Coordinates of C-alpha atoms in Angstrom, one line a residue:
Chain K
M251 CA -28.8 83.3 93.1
S252 CA -31.2 85.8 91.7
K253 CA -33.0 84.8 88.5
Y254 CA -35.2 87.8 89.2
L255 CA -32.3 90.3 89.2
L256 CA -30.8 88.7 86.1
N257 CA -34.1 89.1 84.4
K258 CA -34.4 92.7 85.6
F259 CA -31.1 93.6 84.1
L260 CA -32.0 92.0 80.8
Y261 CA -35.4 93.7 80.8
T262 CA -34.3 97.2 81.7
I263 CA -31.4 97.3 79.3
D264 CA -33.5 95.8 76.4
R265 CA -36.2 98.5 76.7
D266 CA -33.8 101.5 76.4
P267 CA -32.0 102.1 73.1
D268 CA -29.1 104.0 74.8
L269 CA -28.5 101.2 77.3
V270 CA -28.5 98.6 74.6
E271 CA -25.6 100.4 72.9
R272 CA -23.8 101.0 76.2
Y273 CA -24.1 97.3 77.2
R274 CA -22.8 96.3 73.7
E275 CA -19.8 98.6 73.9
D276 CA -18.9 98.2 77.6
P277 CA -20.6 95.2 79.2
R278 CA -18.5 95.1 82.4
G279 CA -18.8 98.8 83.1
T280 CA -22.5 98.8 82.3
V281 CA -23.1 95.8 84.7
A282 CA -21.2 97.5 87.5
W283 CA -23.0 100.8 87.0
W284 CA -26.4 99.1 86.8
E285 CA -25.9 97.0 89.9
R286 CA -24.7 100.0 91.9
E287 CA -27.4 102.5 90.7
Q288 CA -30.3 100.7 89.1
A289 CA -30.7 97.2 90.5
G290 CA -32.8 98.3 93.4
R291 CA -35.1 100.6 91.4
I292 CA -38.7 99.5 91.7
L293 CA -40.0 100.4 88.3
N294 CA -43.2 101.9 89.5
C295 CA -41.7 103.8 92.5
I296 CA -39.6 106.9 92.9
D297 CA -35.8 106.5 93.4
G298 CA -36.1 107.2 97.2
E299 CA -38.2 104.0 97.5
S300 CA -35.7 101.7 95.9
S301 CA -35.1 98.2 97.2
T302 CA -32.0 97.8 99.4
W303 CA -31.2 94.1 99.1
L304 CA -30.7 93.1 95.5
R305 CA -27.2 91.9 94.5
F306 CA -25.7 89.6 91.8
D307 CA -23.6 86.7 92.9
D308 CA -20.1 86.5 91.3
A309 CA -21.1 84.0 88.6
E310 CA -24.1 86.1 87.5
R311 CA -22.1 89.3 87.4
E312 CA -19.4 87.6 85.3
A313 CA -21.9 86.1 82.9
L314 CA -23.5 89.4 82.2
A315 CA -20.1 91.2 82.0
T316 CA -18.9 88.7 79.4
H317 CA -22.1 88.6 77.3
D318 CA -22.2 84.9 78.1
Y319 CA -25.7 84.0 77.1
P320 CA -25.3 80.2 77.4
A321 CA -24.3 80.7 81.0
L322 CA -27.4 82.9 81.5
F323 CA -29.5 80.1 80.1
D324 CA -27.9 77.6 82.5
M325 CA -28.7 79.9 85.4
G326 CA -32.4 80.0 84.6
A327 CA -32.6 83.6 83.2
H328 CA -35.7 83.9 81.2
P329 CA -34.8 82.7 77.7
F330 CA -37.1 85.2 76.0
L331 CA -35.5 88.2 77.7
T332 CA -32.0 86.9 77.0
L333 CA -32.8 86.2 73.3
T334 CA -34.5 89.5 72.7
L335 CA -31.7 91.6 74.2
F336 CA -28.9 89.6 72.5
I337 CA -30.6 89.8 69.1
G338 CA -30.7 93.6 69.7
L339 CA -27.0 93.6 70.6
F340 CA -25.5 91.3 67.9
E341 CA -27.9 90.5 65.1
R342 CA -26.3 93.4 63.2
D343 CA -23.0 91.6 63.0
Y344 CA -24.4 88.5 61.1
E345 CA -26.2 87.6 58.0
P346 CA -30.0 87.6 58.4
M347 CA -31.0 84.9 60.9
G348 CA -27.2 84.1 61.3
F349 CA -27.1 85.2 64.9
Q350 CA -30.2 83.3 65.9
T351 CA -28.9 80.1 64.5
E352 CA -25.5 80.7 66.1
Y353 CA -27.3 81.2 69.4
A354 CA -29.0 77.8 69.0
R355 CA -25.7 76.2 68.1
R356 CA -24.0 77.5 71.2
L357 CA -26.8 76.0 73.3
S358 CA -26.8 72.7 71.5
H359 CA -25.3 70.9 74.5
V360 CA -28.4 71.5 76.5
T361 CA -30.7 68.6 77.2
M362 CA -34.2 68.3 78.6
P363 CA -35.3 69.3 81.2
Y364 CA -34.1 72.8 80.7
P365 CA -33.1 74.9 83.8
D366 CA -36.1 76.1 85.8
I367 CA -37.0 79.7 85.0
T368 CA -39.5 80.1 87.8
T369 CA -38.7 83.3 89.8
Chain G
M77 CA -78.0 91.0 73.6
A78 CA -74.8 91.2 71.7
E79 CA -74.1 88.6 69.0
L80 CA -70.9 86.6 68.8
V81 CA -70.3 86.5 65.1
A82 CA -66.9 85.0 64.8
V83 CA -64.3 83.2 66.9
I84 CA -60.8 83.3 65.4
A85 CA -57.6 81.7 66.7
S86 CA -54.3 82.4 65.1
T87 CA -50.6 82.3 65.5
H88 CA -49.0 85.8 65.7
H89 CA -45.8 85.6 63.7
P90 CA -44.1 89.0 64.2
F91 CA -42.2 88.7 60.9
Y92 CA -45.4 88.8 58.8
Y93 CA -45.5 92.6 58.6
R94 CA -41.9 92.9 57.4
A95 CA -42.2 89.9 55.0
S96 CA -45.4 91.1 53.4
T97 CA -44.3 94.6 52.8
A98 CA -40.8 93.8 51.6
T99 CA -40.0 94.3 47.9
G100 CA -37.3 93.2 45.5
E101 CA -34.4 91.4 46.9
D102 CA -35.6 91.9 50.4
R103 CA -38.8 90.0 49.8
P104 CA -38.4 86.4 51.2
P105 CA -39.4 83.5 48.9
F106 CA -42.2 82.4 51.3
A107 CA -43.9 85.9 51.4
D108 CA -46.3 85.6 48.4
E109 CA -47.9 82.4 49.6
W110 CA -48.0 83.8 53.1
V111 CA -49.8 86.9 52.0
R112 CA -52.3 84.8 50.0
K113 CA -53.1 82.7 53.0
I114 CA -53.5 85.7 55.3
E115 CA -55.8 87.5 52.8
S116 CA -58.0 84.4 52.6
F117 CA -58.0 84.2 56.4
R118 CA -58.8 87.9 56.6
E119 CA -61.9 87.3 54.6
T120 CA -63.3 85.0 57.3
L121 CA -63.4 88.0 59.6
T122 CA -64.6 90.5 57.1
R123 CA -67.6 88.5 56.1
A124 CA -68.7 88.3 59.8
N125 CA -69.1 92.0 59.7
P126 CA -68.1 92.7 63.3
D127 CA -68.5 96.0 65.2
V128 CA -66.2 95.1 68.1
L129 CA -63.1 92.9 68.5
V130 CA -62.2 91.1 71.8
M131 CA -58.5 90.5 71.4
V132 CA -56.8 87.8 73.5
G133 CA -53.0 87.8 73.6
S134 CA -50.0 88.0 76.0
D135 CA -47.7 90.8 76.9
H136 CA -44.1 89.8 76.1
F137 CA -42.4 91.4 79.1
H138 CA -43.3 94.9 77.8
Q139 CA -45.6 96.6 80.2
L140 CA -46.1 93.7 82.6
W141 CA -43.2 92.7 84.7
F142 CA -42.2 90.3 87.5
D143 CA -42.7 93.0 90.2
N144 CA -46.4 92.9 89.6
M145 CA -47.5 90.1 87.3
P146 CA -51.2 89.5 86.6
Q147 CA -52.4 86.1 85.4
F148 CA -55.4 87.5 83.4
L149 CA -55.8 91.2 82.7
V150 CA -58.4 93.2 80.9
G151 CA -57.7 96.5 79.3
K152 CA -60.2 99.2 80.1
A153 CA -59.2 102.4 78.3
P154 CA -60.6 104.6 75.5
F155 CA -57.4 104.1 73.5
Y156 CA -54.4 101.8 73.3
D157 CA -51.1 102.8 71.9
A158 CA -49.3 99.9 70.5
N159 CA -45.9 98.2 69.8
F160 CA -42.7 98.8 71.7
Y161 CA -39.3 99.9 70.8
N162 CA -37.8 96.4 70.8
E163 CA -40.6 95.2 68.5
Q164 CA -39.8 98.0 66.1
R165 CA -36.1 97.2 66.4
E166 CA -36.4 93.4 65.9
F167 CA -39.5 93.0 63.7
G168 CA -39.9 96.4 62.0
L169 CA -43.4 96.8 63.5
P170 CA -45.0 100.2 63.3
T171 CA -46.4 102.2 66.2
M172 CA -50.2 102.0 66.2
L173 CA -53.2 103.5 68.0
L174 CA -56.3 101.4 68.6
T175 CA -59.6 102.5 70.0
G176 CA -61.1 100.8 73.1
Q177 CA -64.6 99.6 73.6
E178 CA -64.7 100.7 77.2
D179 CA -68.2 99.7 78.1
L180 CA -67.6 96.1 77.1
S181 CA -64.3 96.1 79.1
A182 CA -66.3 97.3 82.1
Y183 CA -68.9 94.6 81.6
V184 CA -66.2 91.8 81.2
L185 CA -64.5 93.0 84.4
R186 CA -67.6 93.2 86.5
E187 CA -69.4 90.1 85.2
G188 CA -66.1 88.2 84.9
M189 CA -65.3 88.7 88.5
D190 CA -68.8 87.7 89.5
A191 CA -68.4 84.6 87.4
G192 CA -65.3 83.4 89.3
F193 CA -62.3 85.2 87.6
D194 CA -60.6 87.8 89.7
L195 CA -59.4 89.7 86.7
A196 CA -56.7 92.4 86.8
Y197 CA -57.3 95.5 84.8
S198 CA -55.4 98.4 83.3
N199 CA -56.6 101.9 82.4
E200 CA -53.4 102.7 80.5
L201 CA -52.2 99.7 78.5
R202 CA -49.7 99.8 75.6
I203 CA -50.3 96.6 73.7
D204 CA -47.8 94.5 71.9
H205 CA -47.5 92.3 68.9
S206 CA -49.7 89.5 70.3
I207 CA -52.6 91.8 69.6
T208 CA -51.2 94.0 66.8
C209 CA -50.2 91.1 64.6
P210 CA -53.8 89.9 64.2
I211 CA -54.9 93.5 63.6
I212 CA -52.3 93.7 60.8
T213 CA -53.3 90.4 59.4
L214 CA -57.0 90.3 59.9
R215 CA -58.1 94.0 60.1
P216 CA -55.3 96.1 58.6
Q217 CA -57.6 99.2 58.4
N218 CA -57.6 99.1 62.2
D219 CA -61.1 100.6 62.3
L220 CA -62.8 98.7 65.0
P221 CA -62.8 99.2 68.8
I222 CA -61.2 96.5 70.9
V223 CA -61.2 94.9 74.3
P224 CA -57.7 93.5 75.0
I225 CA -57.4 90.6 77.3
Y226 CA -53.9 89.5 78.3
T227 CA -53.0 86.0 79.7
N228 CA -49.8 85.0 81.4
I229 CA -48.2 82.3 79.3
F230 CA -44.7 83.6 80.0
A231 CA -43.8 84.1 83.6
P232 CA -44.3 81.0 85.8
P233 CA -46.1 80.0 87.9
L234 CA -48.8 80.0 85.2
P235 CA -52.5 79.1 85.5
Q236 CA -53.4 75.6 84.5
P237 CA -54.5 74.8 80.9
T238 CA -58.0 74.0 82.1
R239 CA -58.2 77.6 83.5
F240 CA -57.6 79.0 80.1
V241 CA -60.4 76.9 78.6
Q242 CA -62.7 78.0 81.4
L243 CA -61.9 81.6 80.8
G244 CA -62.7 81.1 77.1
R245 CA -66.1 79.7 78.0
T246 CA -66.7 82.6 80.4
I247 CA -65.7 85.2 77.8
R248 CA -68.2 83.7 75.4
Q249 CA -71.0 83.8 78.1
L250 CA -70.1 87.4 78.9
I251 CA -70.3 88.5 75.3
E252 CA -73.6 86.7 74.7
S253 CA -75.1 88.3 77.8
W254 CA -73.8 91.8 77.1
P255 CA -76.8 94.1 76.8
S256 CA -75.9 95.7 73.5
N257 CA -76.8 95.2 69.8
Q258 CA -73.2 95.0 68.7
R259 CA -71.7 92.2 66.6
V260 CA -68.6 90.9 68.5
A261 CA -65.7 88.8 67.2
V262 CA -63.2 87.2 69.5
I263 CA -59.7 86.9 68.1
G264 CA -57.0 85.1 70.2
T265 CA -53.4 84.4 69.3
G266 CA -50.9 82.0 70.6
H267 CA -48.4 79.4 69.4
L268 CA -48.1 75.8 68.4
S269 CA -44.7 74.3 69.3
L270 CA -42.2 77.1 69.8
E271 CA -38.6 77.5 71.1
L272 CA -37.2 80.9 72.0
G273 CA -33.8 81.3 73.4
G274 CA -33.0 77.6 73.4
P275 CA -31.2 75.1 71.3
R276 CA -34.2 74.2 69.1
Q277 CA -35.0 77.8 68.0
F278 CA -35.1 79.0 64.4
G279 CA -34.9 75.6 62.8
P280 CA -36.3 74.9 59.3
H281 CA -39.7 74.0 60.9
G282 CA -41.3 74.4 64.3
P283 CA -39.4 72.5 67.0
D284 CA -42.0 69.7 67.2
P285 CA -43.9 69.0 64.0
E286 CA -45.6 66.0 65.6
F287 CA -47.1 68.2 68.4
D288 CA -48.1 70.8 65.8
H289 CA -50.0 68.1 63.8
K290 CA -51.9 66.9 66.9
A291 CA -52.5 70.5 68.1
V292 CA -54.1 71.5 64.7
R293 CA -56.4 68.5 64.9
W294 CA -57.5 69.3 68.5
I295 CA -58.3 72.9 67.5
A296 CA -59.9 72.1 64.2
D297 CA -62.1 69.4 65.8
G298 CA -62.8 71.4 69.0
D299 CA -61.5 68.5 70.9
I300 CA -61.1 70.2 74.2
E301 CA -61.4 66.9 76.2
G302 CA -58.7 65.2 74.1
C303 CA -56.4 68.2 74.3
L304 CA -56.8 68.6 78.1
G305 CA -56.1 64.9 78.4
E306 CA -52.7 65.2 76.9
V307 CA -51.6 68.8 77.7
S308 CA -50.3 69.9 81.1
L309 CA -48.0 72.7 82.3
E310 CA -45.3 70.1 82.5
S311 CA -45.9 68.5 79.1
L312 CA -45.8 71.8 77.3
H313 CA -42.1 72.1 78.0
L314 CA -41.4 69.1 75.7
P315 CA -42.4 70.5 72.3
G316 CA -40.4 73.7 72.8
N317 CA -39.7 76.1 75.7
A318 CA -42.2 78.7 74.6
T319 CA -45.0 76.3 73.8
H320 CA -47.1 77.5 76.8
G321 CA -48.4 80.0 74.4
F322 CA -50.6 77.1 73.1
M323 CA -52.8 77.7 76.1
D324 CA -54.2 80.8 74.3
F325 CA -55.3 78.5 71.6
M326 CA -57.0 76.4 74.3
L327 CA -58.7 79.5 75.6
M328 CA -60.1 80.1 72.1
M329 CA -61.3 76.5 71.9
G330 CA -63.2 77.3 75.1
V331 CA -64.8 80.3 73.4
A332 CA -65.7 78.1 70.4
G333 CA -67.1 75.3 72.5
E334 CA -66.5 71.5 73.1
G335 CA -66.8 69.5 69.9
E336 CA -67.3 72.6 67.7
K337 CA -65.4 72.0 64.5
A338 CA -63.7 75.0 63.0
D339 CA -65.3 76.4 59.8
Y340 CA -62.0 77.5 58.4
V341 CA -58.6 75.8 59.0
D342 CA -55.3 76.6 57.3
T343 CA -51.7 76.2 58.2
Y344 CA -48.3 77.3 56.8
D345 CA -45.1 75.5 57.6
L346 CA -42.5 78.2 58.0
F347 CA -39.0 78.2 59.4
H348 CA -39.1 78.5 63.2
T349 CA -42.8 77.8 63.5
M350 CA -45.9 76.4 62.1
E351 CA -48.5 79.0 61.3
A352 CA -52.1 78.1 62.0
Y353 CA -55.4 79.9 61.3
F354 CA -58.9 78.9 62.5
T355 CA -62.3 80.5 62.3
W356 CA -65.6 79.4 63.8
Y357 CA -69.0 80.9 63.1
P358 CA -71.0 80.3 66.3
N359 CA -74.5 79.1 66.3
G360 CA -74.3 78.1 62.6
G361 CA -73.9 81.8 61.7
L362 CA -72.2 82.1 58.3
R363 CA -71.6 78.4 57.6

């Protein structure tokens, strides 16, 4: 399990307007492309110096490919990264604050303590 | 020596800019009262007549990332571009350019390390809404040079709460020993109880009004001892999953000093979060 890699996906998609749209329209294809070509990129290094060992497990890949943010929460993905990206993806489809309250409702089964987000 | 003329602690609600500039049907019902409170708060900085602002905040996974995460970082640059694409997208924040007070940054780094804090630094730092929100609320003309100081309240493992208080005390000592005739204000922003990306987010109030009530009293009374007696890295999970941002308020209590009651206290109970505004005038300054 790689909370770090989940976070890296959320972070690198969220900061790029084109990738936000690509992930909204084609989540499974975007996740496959990203894991193949982007997962190992060290953000402050050239491509030839990418990491060689970073992979999603099946559950992580499926959660990202299905926009399943409650599953990402359960896996310990950083809630701020998940929330920020998913607001960017779906807020436009709801009334003001509608997506944010729907997001809370879909996590209403969660009890304390929350999943550990330490990477 | 430089003079510390104001210590200001505030929440940094990213929706203030949009709410305060909205007109007509887009203007939310809470905006007018919010603007009134902010303008009153702003006056507490204006009357201190500062030359330089030391700004304490936290990068929200913008420039700082898990592959190289500093706990405490000081910006040392002549300029700071500000606000990121996702803050423009979600909050409608504008891009900004702030001027840096590089000699004070250099002094804080050198003397801070010699005082026991191995501070990270950045010579090219784009700052985010934890610092631009208080510029927008407290100094919208954006005419003063800054020293940005970032803390890690986001990416565990985090420093202990007592370390935030100690850094606040050290920042005060450094400012008051800075060989300069400048008037310095320290402005730090954090949160009271806050939930982001969890089931308690975006409710009609902050997620834990009882914690907020206690927190406001700790800050207003300068009750560092009482606060440290109840607050730990573990306990801060309970009021809301983003409540570790309260440690930046604890840092500001360290700047203000043990037992120092705030000279100005105001709060505003909004959806999602309790807003809180505090100003101290050190050494009896403008009281």
